[in-house]
mmCIF file with all atom_site columns, C-alpha atoms in Angstrom:
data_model
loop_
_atom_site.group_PDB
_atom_site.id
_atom_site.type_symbol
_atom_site.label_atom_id
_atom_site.label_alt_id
_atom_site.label_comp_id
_atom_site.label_asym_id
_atom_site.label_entity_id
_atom_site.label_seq_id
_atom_site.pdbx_PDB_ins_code
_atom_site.Cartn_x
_atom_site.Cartn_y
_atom_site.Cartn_z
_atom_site.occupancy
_atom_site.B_iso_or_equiv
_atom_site.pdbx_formal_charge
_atom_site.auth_seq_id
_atom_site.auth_comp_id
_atom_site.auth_asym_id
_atom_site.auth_atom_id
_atom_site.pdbx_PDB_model_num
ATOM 1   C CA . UNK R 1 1   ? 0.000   0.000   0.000   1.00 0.00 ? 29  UNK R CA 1
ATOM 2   C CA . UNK R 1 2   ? 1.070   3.834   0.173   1.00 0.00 ? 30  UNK R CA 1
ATOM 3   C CA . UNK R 1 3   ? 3.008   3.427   3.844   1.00 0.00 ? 31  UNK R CA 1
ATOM 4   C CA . UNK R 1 4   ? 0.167   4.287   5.376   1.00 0.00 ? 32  UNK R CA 1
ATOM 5   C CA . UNK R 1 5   ? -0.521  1.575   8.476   1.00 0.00 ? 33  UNK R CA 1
ATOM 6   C CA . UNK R 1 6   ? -4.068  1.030   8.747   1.00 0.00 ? 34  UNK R CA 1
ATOM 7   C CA . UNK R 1 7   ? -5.983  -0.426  11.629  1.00 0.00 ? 35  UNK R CA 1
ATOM 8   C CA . UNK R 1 8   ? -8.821  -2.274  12.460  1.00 0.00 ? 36  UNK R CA 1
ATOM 9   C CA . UNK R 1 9   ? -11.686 -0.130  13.725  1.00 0.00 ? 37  UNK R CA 1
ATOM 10  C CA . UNK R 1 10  ? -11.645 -1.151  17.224  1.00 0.00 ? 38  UNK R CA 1
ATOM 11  C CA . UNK R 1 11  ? -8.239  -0.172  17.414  1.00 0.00 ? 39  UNK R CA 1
ATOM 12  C CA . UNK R 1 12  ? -8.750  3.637   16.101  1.00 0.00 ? 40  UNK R CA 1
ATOM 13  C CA . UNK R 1 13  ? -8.126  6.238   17.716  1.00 0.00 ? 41  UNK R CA 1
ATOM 14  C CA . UNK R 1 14  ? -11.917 7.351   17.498  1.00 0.00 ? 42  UNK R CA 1
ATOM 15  C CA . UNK R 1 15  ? -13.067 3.903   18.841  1.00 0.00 ? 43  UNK R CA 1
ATOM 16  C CA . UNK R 1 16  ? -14.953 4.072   22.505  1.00 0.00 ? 44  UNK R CA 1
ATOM 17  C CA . UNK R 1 17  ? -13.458 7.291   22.988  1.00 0.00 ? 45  UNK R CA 1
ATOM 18  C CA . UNK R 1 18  ? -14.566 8.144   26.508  1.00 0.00 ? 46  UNK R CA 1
ATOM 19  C CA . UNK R 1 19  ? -13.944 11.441  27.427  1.00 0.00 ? 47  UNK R CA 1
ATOM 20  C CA . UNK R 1 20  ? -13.856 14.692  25.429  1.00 0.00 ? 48  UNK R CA 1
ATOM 21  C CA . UNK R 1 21  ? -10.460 15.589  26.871  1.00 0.00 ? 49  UNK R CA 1
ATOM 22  C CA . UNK R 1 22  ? -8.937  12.593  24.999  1.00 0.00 ? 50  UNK R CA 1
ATOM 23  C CA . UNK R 1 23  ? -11.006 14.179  21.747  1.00 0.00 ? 51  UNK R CA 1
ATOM 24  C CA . UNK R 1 24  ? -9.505  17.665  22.363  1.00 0.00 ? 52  UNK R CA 1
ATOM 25  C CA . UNK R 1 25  ? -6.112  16.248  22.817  1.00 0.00 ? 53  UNK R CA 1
ATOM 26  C CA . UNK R 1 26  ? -6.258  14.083  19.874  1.00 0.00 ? 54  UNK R CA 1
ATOM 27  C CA . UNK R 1 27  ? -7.348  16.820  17.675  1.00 0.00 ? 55  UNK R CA 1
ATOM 28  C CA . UNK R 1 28  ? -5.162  18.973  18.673  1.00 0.00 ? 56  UNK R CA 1
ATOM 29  C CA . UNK R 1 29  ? -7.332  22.133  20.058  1.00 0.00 ? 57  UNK R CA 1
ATOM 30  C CA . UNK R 1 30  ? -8.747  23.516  23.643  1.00 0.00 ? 58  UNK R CA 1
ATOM 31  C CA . UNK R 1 31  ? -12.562 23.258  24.636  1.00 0.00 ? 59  UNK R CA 1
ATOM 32  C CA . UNK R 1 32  ? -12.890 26.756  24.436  1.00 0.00 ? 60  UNK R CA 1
ATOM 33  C CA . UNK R 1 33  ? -11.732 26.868  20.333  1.00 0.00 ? 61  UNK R CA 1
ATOM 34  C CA . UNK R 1 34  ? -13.624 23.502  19.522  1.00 0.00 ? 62  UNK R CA 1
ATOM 35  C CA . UNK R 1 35  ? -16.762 25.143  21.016  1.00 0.00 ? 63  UNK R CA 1
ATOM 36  C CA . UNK R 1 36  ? -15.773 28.836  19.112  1.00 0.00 ? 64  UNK R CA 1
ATOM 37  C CA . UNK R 1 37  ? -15.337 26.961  15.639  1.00 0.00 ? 65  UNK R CA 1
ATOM 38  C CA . UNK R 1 38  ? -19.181 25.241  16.256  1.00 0.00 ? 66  UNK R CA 1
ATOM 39  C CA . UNK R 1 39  ? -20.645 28.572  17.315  1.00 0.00 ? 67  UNK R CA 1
ATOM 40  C CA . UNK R 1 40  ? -19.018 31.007  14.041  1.00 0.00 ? 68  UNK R CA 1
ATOM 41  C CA . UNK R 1 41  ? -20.783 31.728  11.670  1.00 0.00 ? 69  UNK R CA 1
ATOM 42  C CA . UNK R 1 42  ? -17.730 32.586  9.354   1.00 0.00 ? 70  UNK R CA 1
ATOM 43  C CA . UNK R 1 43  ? -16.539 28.686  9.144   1.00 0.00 ? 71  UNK R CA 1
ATOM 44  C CA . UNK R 1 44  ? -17.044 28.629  5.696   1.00 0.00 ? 72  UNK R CA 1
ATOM 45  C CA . UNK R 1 45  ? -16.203 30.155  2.067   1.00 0.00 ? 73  UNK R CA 1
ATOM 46  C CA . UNK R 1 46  ? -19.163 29.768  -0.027  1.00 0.00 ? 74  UNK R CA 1
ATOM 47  C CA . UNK R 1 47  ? -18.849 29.908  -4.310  1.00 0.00 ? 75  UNK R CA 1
ATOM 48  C CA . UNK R 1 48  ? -20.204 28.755  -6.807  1.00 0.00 ? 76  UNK R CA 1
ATOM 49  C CA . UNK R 1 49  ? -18.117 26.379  -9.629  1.00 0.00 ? 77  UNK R CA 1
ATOM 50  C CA . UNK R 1 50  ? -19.474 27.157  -13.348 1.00 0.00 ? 78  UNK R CA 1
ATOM 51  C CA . UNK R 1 51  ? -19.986 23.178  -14.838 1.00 0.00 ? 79  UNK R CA 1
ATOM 52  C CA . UNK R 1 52  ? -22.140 22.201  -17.955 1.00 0.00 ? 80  UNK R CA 1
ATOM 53  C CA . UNK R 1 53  ? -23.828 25.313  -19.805 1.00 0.00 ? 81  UNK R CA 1
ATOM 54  C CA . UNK R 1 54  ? -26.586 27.084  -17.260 1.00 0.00 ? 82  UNK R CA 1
ATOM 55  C CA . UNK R 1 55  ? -25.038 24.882  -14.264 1.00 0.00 ? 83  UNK R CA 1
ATOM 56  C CA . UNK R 1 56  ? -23.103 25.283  -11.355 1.00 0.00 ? 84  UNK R CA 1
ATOM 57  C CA . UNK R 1 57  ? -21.834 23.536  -8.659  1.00 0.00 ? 85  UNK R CA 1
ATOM 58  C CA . UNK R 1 58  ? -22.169 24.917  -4.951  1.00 0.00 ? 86  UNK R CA 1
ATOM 59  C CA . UNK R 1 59  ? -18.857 24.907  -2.643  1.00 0.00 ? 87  UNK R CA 1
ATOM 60  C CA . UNK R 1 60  ? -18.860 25.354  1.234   1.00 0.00 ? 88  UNK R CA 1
ATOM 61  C CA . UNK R 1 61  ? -15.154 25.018  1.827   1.00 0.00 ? 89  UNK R CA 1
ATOM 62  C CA . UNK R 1 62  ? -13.930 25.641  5.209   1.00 0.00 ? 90  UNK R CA 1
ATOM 63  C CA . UNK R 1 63  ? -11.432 27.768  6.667   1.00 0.00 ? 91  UNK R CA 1
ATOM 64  C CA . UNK R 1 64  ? -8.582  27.893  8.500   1.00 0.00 ? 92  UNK R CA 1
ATOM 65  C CA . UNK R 1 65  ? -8.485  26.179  12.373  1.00 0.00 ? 93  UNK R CA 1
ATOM 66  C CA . UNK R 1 66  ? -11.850 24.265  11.157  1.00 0.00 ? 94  UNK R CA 1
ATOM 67  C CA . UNK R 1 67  ? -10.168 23.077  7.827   1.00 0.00 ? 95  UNK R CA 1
ATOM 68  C CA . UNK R 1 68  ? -7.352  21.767  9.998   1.00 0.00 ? 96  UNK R CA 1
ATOM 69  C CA . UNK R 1 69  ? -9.563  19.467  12.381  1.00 0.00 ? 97  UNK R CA 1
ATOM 70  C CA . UNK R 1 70  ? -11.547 18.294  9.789   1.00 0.00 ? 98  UNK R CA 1
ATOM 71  C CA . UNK R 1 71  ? -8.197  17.711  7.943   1.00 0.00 ? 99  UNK R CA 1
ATOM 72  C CA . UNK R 1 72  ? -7.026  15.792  11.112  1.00 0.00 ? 100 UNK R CA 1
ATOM 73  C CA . UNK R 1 73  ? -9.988  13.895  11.566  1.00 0.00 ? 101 UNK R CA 1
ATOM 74  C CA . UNK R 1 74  ? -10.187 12.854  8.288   1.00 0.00 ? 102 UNK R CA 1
ATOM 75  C CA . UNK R 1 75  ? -6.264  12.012  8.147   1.00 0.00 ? 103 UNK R CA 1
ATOM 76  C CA . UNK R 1 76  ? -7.525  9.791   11.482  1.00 0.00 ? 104 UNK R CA 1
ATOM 77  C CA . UNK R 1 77  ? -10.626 8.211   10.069  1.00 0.00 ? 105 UNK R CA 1
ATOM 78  C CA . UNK R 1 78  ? -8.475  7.530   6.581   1.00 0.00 ? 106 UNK R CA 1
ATOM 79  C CA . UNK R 1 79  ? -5.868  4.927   8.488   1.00 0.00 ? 107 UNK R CA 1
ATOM 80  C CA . UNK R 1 80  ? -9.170  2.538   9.689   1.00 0.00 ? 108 UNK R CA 1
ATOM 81  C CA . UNK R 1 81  ? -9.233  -0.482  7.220   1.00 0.00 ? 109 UNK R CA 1
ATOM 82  C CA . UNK R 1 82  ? -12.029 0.124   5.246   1.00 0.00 ? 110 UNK R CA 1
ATOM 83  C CA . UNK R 1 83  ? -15.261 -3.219  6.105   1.00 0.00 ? 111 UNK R CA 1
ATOM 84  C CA . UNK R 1 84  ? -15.196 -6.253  3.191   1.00 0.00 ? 112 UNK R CA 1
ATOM 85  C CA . UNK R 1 85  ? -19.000 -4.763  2.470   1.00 0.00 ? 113 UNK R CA 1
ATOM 86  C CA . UNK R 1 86  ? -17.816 -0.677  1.864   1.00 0.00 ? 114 UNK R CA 1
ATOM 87  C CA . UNK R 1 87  ? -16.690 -0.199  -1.774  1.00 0.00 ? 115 UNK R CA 1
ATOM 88  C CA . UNK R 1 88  ? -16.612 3.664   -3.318  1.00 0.00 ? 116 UNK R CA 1
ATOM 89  C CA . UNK R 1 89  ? -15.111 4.962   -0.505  1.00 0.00 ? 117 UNK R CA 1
ATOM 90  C CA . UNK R 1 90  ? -12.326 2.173   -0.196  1.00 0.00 ? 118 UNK R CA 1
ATOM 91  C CA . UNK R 1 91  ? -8.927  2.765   -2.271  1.00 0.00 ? 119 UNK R CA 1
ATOM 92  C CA . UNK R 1 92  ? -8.902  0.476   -4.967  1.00 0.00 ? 120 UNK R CA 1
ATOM 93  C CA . UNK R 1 93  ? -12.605 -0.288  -4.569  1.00 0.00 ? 121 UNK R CA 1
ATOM 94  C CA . UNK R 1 94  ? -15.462 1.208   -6.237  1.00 0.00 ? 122 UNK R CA 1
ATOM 95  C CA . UNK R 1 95  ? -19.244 0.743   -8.261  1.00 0.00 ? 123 UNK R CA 1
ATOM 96  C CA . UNK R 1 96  ? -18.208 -1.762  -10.398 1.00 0.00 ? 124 UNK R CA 1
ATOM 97  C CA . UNK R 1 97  ? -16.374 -3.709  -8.242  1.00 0.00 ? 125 UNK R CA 1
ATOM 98  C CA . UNK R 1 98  ? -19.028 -4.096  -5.879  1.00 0.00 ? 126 UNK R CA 1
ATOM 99  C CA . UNK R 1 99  ? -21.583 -4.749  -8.874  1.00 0.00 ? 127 UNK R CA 1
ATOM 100 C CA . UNK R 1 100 ? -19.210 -7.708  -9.973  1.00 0.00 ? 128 UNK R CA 1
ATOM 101 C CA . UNK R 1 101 ? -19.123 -8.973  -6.429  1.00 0.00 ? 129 UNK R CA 1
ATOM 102 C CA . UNK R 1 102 ? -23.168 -9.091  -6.723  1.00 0.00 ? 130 UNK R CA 1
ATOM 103 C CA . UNK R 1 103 ? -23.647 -10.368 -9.880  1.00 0.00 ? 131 UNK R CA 1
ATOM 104 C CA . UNK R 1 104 ? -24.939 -13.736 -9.394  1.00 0.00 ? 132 UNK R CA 1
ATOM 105 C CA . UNK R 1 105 ? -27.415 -12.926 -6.831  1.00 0.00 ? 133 UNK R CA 1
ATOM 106 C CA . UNK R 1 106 ? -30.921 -13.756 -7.085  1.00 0.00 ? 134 UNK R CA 1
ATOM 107 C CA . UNK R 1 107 ? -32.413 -10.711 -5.508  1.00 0.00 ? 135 UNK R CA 1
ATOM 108 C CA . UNK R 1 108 ? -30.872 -6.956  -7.061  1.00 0.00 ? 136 UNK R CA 1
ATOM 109 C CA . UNK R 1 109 ? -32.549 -4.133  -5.121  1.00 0.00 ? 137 UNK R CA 1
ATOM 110 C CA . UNK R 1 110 ? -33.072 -0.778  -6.915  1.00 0.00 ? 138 UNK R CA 1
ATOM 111 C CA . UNK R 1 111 ? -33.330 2.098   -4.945  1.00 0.00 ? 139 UNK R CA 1
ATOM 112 C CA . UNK R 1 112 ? -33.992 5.584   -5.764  1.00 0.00 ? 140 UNK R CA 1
ATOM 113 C CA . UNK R 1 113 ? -30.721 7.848   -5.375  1.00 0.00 ? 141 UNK R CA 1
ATOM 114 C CA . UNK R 1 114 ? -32.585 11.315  -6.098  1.00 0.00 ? 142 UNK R CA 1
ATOM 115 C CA . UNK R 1 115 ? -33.286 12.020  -2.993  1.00 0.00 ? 143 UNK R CA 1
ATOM 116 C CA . UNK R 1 116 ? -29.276 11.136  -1.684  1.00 0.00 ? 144 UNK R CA 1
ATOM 117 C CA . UNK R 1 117 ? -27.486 12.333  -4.895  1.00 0.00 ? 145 UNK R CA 1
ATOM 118 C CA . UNK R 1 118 ? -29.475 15.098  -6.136  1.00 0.00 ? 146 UNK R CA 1
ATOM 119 C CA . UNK R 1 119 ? -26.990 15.724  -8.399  1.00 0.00 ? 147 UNK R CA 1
ATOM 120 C CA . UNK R 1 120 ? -26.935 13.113  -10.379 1.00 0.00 ? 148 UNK R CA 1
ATOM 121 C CA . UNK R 1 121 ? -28.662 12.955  -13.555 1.00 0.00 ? 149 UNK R CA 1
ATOM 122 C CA . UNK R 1 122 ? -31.459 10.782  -14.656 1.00 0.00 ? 150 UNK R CA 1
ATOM 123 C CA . UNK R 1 123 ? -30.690 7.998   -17.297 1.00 0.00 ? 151 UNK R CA 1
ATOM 124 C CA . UNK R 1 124 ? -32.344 5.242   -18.912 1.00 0.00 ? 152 UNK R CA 1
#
């Protein structure tokens, strides 16, 4: 892999964390700035990406001390081995590998992804 040493989820950092002192400490920040960056309402850069003639695409990106926790918690949540039954947000894993790994089945569920990716475009 990329030298990155993943873990199993029981052995994160995150798992049956029992006190928010060991969450402060592990991200890196006081209570007083954890509870400053969920009270702000400046957290975020909001703009607009031009796409496909007459559409856009809506950004939130945040800033500064809350892009760095996020940055660290996602750095933390990245090293957890990924379960056998996750596939598009596992390296090397993704739609049509899980499709294969269904493919003999005898029951294929459809569901309706409108209302979870309302960005994606109807096709038949």
């Amino acid at each position: 892999m990329s030298g990155i040493k993943y873990h199993a989820l029981h052995q994160s950092a995150f798992f049956r964390m029992g006190s928010t002192h060991r969450l402060l400490r592990l991200l890196g920040v006081t209570d007083d700035h954890l509870r400053a960056l969920s009270r702000s309402d400046e957290l975020y850069s909001e703009y607009d990406i031009p796409k496909k003639p007459n559409k856009k695409r809506h950004v939130e990106e945040p800033r500064g001390d809350l892009k760095k926790v996020q940055a660290r918690v996602a750095k933390l949540l990245a090293r957890i081995q990924p379960a056998d039954y996750l596939y598009c947000p596992a390296k090397r894993r993704c739609y049509v590998t899980n499709a294969a790994r269904h493919r003999h089945n005898r029951v294929i569920r459809c569901l309706d992804l409108k209302e979870f990716f309302p960005s994606t475009p109807r096709r038949r």
